[in-house]
PDB file of C-alpha atoms in Angstrom:
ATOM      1  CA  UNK A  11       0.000   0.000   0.000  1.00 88.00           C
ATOM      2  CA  UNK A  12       1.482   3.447  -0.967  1.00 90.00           C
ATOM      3  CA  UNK A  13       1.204   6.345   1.355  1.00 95.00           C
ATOM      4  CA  UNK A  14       2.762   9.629   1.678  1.00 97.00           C
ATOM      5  CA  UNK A  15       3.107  11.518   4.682  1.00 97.00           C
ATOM      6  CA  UNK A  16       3.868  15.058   5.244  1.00 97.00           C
ATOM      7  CA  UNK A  17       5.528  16.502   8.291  1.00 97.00           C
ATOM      8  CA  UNK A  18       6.366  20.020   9.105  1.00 98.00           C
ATOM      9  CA  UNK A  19       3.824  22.050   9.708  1.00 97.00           C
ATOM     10  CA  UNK A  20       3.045  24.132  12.604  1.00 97.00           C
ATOM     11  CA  UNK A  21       2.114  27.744  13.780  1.00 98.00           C
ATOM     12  CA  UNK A  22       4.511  30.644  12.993  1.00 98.00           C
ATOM     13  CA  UNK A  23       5.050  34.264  12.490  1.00 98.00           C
ATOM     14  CA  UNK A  24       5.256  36.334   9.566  1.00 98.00           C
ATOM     15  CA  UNK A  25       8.814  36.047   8.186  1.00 98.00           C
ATOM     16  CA  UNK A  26       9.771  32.891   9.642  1.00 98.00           C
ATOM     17  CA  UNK A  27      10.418  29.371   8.175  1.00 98.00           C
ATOM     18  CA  UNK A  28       9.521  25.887   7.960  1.00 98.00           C
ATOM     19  CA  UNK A  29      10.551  22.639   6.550  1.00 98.00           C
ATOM     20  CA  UNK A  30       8.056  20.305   5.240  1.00 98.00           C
ATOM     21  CA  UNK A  31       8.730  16.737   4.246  1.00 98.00           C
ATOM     22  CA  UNK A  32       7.101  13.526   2.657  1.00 98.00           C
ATOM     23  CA  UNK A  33       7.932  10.501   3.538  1.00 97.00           C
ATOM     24  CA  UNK A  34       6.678   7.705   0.652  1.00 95.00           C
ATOM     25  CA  UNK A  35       6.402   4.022   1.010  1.00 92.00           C
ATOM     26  CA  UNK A  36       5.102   1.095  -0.467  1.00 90.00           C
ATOM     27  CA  UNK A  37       6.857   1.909  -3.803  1.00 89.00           C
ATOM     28  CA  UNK A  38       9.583   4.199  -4.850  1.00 88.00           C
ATOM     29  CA  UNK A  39       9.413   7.002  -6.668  1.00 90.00           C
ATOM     30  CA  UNK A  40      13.009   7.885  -7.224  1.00 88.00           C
ATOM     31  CA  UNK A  41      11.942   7.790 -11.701  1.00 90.00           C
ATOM     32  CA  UNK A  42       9.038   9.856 -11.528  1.00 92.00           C
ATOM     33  CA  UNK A  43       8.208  13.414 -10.767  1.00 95.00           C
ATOM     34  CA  UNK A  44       7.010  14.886  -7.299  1.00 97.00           C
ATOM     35  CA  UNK A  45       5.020  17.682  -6.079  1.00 98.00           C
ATOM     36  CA  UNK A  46       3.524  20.291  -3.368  1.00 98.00           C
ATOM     37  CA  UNK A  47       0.276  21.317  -3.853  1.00 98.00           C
ATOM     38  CA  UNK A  48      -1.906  23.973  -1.022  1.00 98.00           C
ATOM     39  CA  UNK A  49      -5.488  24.249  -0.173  1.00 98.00           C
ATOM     40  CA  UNK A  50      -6.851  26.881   1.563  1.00 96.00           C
ATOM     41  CA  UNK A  51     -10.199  26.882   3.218  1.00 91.00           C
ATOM     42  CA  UNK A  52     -12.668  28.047   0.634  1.00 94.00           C
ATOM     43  CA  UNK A  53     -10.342  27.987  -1.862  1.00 95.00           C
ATOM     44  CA  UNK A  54      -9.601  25.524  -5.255  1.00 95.00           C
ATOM     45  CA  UNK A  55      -5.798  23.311  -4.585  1.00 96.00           C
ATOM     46  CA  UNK A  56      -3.282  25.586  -5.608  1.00 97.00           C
ATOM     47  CA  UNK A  57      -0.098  24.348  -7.468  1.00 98.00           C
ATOM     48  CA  UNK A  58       3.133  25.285  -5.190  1.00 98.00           C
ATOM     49  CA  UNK A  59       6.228  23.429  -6.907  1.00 98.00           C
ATOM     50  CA  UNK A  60       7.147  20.299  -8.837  1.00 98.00           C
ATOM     51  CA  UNK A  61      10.637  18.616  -9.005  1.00 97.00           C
ATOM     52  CA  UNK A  62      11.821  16.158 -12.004  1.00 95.00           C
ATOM     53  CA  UNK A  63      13.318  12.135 -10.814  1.00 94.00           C
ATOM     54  CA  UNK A  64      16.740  13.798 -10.585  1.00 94.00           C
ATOM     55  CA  UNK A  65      15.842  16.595  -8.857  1.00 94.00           C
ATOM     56  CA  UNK A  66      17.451  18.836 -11.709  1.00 95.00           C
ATOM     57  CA  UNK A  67      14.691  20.364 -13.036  1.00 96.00           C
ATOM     58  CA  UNK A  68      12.154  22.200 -11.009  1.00 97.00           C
ATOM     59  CA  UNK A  69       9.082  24.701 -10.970  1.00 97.00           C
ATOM     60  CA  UNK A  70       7.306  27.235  -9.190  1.00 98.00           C
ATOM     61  CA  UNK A  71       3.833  28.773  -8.547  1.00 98.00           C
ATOM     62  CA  UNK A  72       4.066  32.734  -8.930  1.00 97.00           C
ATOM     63  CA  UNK A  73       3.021  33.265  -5.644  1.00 97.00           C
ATOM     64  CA  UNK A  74       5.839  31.184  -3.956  1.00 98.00           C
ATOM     65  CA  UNK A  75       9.231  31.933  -6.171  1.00 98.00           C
ATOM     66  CA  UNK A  76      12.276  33.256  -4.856  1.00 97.00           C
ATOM     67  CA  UNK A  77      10.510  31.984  -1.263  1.00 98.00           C
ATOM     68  CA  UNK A  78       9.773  28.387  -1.603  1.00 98.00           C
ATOM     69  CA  UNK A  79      12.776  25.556  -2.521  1.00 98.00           C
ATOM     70  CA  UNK A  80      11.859  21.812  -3.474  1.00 98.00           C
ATOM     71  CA  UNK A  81      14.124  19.235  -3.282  1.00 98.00           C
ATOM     72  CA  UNK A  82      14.353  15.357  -2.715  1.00 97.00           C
ATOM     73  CA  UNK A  83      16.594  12.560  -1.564  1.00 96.00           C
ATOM     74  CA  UNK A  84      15.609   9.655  -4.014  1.00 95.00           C
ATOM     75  CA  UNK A  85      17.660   7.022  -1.301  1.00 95.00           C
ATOM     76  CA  UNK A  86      15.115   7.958   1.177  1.00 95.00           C
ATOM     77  CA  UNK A  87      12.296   8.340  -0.588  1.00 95.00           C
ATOM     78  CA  UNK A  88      11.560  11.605   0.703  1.00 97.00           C
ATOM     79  CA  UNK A  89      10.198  15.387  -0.704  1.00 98.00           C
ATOM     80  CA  UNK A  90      11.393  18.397   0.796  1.00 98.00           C
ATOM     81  CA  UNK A  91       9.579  22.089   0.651  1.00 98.00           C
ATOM     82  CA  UNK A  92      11.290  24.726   2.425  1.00 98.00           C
ATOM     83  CA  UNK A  93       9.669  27.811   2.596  1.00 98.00           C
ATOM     84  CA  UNK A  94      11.476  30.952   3.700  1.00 98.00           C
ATOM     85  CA  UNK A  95       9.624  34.423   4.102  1.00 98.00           C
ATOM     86  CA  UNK A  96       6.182  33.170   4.885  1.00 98.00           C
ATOM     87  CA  UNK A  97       3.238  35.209   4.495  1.00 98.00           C
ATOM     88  CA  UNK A  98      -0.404  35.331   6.144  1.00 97.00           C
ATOM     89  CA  UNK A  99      -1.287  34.539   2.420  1.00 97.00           C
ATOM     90  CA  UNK A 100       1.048  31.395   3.112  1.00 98.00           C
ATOM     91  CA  UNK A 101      -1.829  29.750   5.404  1.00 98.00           C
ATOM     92  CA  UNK A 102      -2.713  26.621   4.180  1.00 98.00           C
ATOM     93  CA  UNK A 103      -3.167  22.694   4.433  1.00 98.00           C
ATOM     94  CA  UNK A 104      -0.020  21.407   2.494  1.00 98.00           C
ATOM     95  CA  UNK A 105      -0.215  18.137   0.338  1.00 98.00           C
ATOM     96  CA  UNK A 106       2.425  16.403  -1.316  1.00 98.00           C
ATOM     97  CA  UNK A 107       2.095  14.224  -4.213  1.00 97.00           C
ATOM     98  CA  UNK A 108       3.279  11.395  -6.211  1.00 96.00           C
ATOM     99  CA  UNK A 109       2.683  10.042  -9.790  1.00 94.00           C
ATOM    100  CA  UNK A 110       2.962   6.101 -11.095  1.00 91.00           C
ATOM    101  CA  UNK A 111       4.581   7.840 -14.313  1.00 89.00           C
ATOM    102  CA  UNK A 112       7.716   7.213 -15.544  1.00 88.00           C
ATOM    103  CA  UNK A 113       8.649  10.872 -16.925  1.00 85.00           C
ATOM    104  CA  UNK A 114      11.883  12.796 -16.952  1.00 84.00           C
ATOM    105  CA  UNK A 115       9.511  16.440 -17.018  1.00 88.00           C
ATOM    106  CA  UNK A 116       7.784  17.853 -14.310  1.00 90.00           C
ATOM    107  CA  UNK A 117       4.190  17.979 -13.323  1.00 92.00           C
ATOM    108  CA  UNK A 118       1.770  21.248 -12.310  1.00 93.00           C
ATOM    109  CA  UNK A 119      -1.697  19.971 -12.318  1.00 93.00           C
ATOM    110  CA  UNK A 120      -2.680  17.902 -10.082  1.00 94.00           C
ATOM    111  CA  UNK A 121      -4.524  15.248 -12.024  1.00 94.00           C
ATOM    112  CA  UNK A 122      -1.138  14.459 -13.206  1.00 94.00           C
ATOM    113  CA  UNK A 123      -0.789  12.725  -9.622  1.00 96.00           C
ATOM    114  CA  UNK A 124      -1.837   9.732  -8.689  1.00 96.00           C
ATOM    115  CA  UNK A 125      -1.048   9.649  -4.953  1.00 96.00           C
ATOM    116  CA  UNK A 126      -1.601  12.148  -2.310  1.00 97.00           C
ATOM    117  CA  UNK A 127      -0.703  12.538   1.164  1.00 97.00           C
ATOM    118  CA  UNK A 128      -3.548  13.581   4.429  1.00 97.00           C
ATOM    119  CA  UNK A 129      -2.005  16.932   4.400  1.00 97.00           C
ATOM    120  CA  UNK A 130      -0.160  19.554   7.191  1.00 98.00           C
ATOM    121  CA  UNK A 131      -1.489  22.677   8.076  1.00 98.00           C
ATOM    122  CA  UNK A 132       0.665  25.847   7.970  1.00 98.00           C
ATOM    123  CA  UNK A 133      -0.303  28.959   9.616  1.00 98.00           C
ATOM    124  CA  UNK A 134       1.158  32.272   9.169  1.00 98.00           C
ATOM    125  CA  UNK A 135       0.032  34.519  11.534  1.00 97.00           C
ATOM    126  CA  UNK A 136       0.737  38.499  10.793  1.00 94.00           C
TER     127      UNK A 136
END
């Protein structure tokens, strides 16, 4: 059975940062791409940042660039978001995700994935 689980989140100030992380299992995903996806309450999921299988190629959502870093250690199985800079805006549940697909690209919509984690909440408060 696959699952992923996120870690991280928490309660913080304006300006600070936090370290989220995904722990997968029940298959590896060290060939295919990875990604961070937000939901806010009353709001549609919002695309935060995708990494390739290598983790040489990556992307951003406007809102998060120059703030947000992904990154992954394939011999752990494992996704990384570190966000730097947070904002109220920032407030959020946090879901990582995980596709079957073999690809070398990277993925920004979400029905691209095929496995998602339960989520972590991030609050910014201002």
């Amino acid at each position: 059975q696959v699952q992923l689980v996120e870690s991280g989140g928490g309660l913080v100030q304006a300006g600070a940062s936090l370290r989220l992380s995904c722990e997968a299992s029940g298959r590896t995903f060290s060939s295919s791409p990875m990604g961070w996806f937000r939901q806010a309450p009353g709001k549609d999921r919002e695309f935060v940042a995708t990494i390739n299988w290598s983790g040489t190629v990556t992307s951003y959502g406007d809102s998060v660039k120059g703030r947000f870093t992904i990154s992954r250690d394939n011999a752990k199985n494992t996704l990384y978001l570190q966000m730097n800079s947070l904002k109220p805006e920032d407030t959020a549940a946090y879901y990582c995700a995980a596709t079957r697909t073999y690809s070398s690209g990277t993925y920004l919509a979400p029905n691209k994935y095929d496995y998602w984690g339960q989520g972590t909440q991030v609050t910014v408060s201002s």
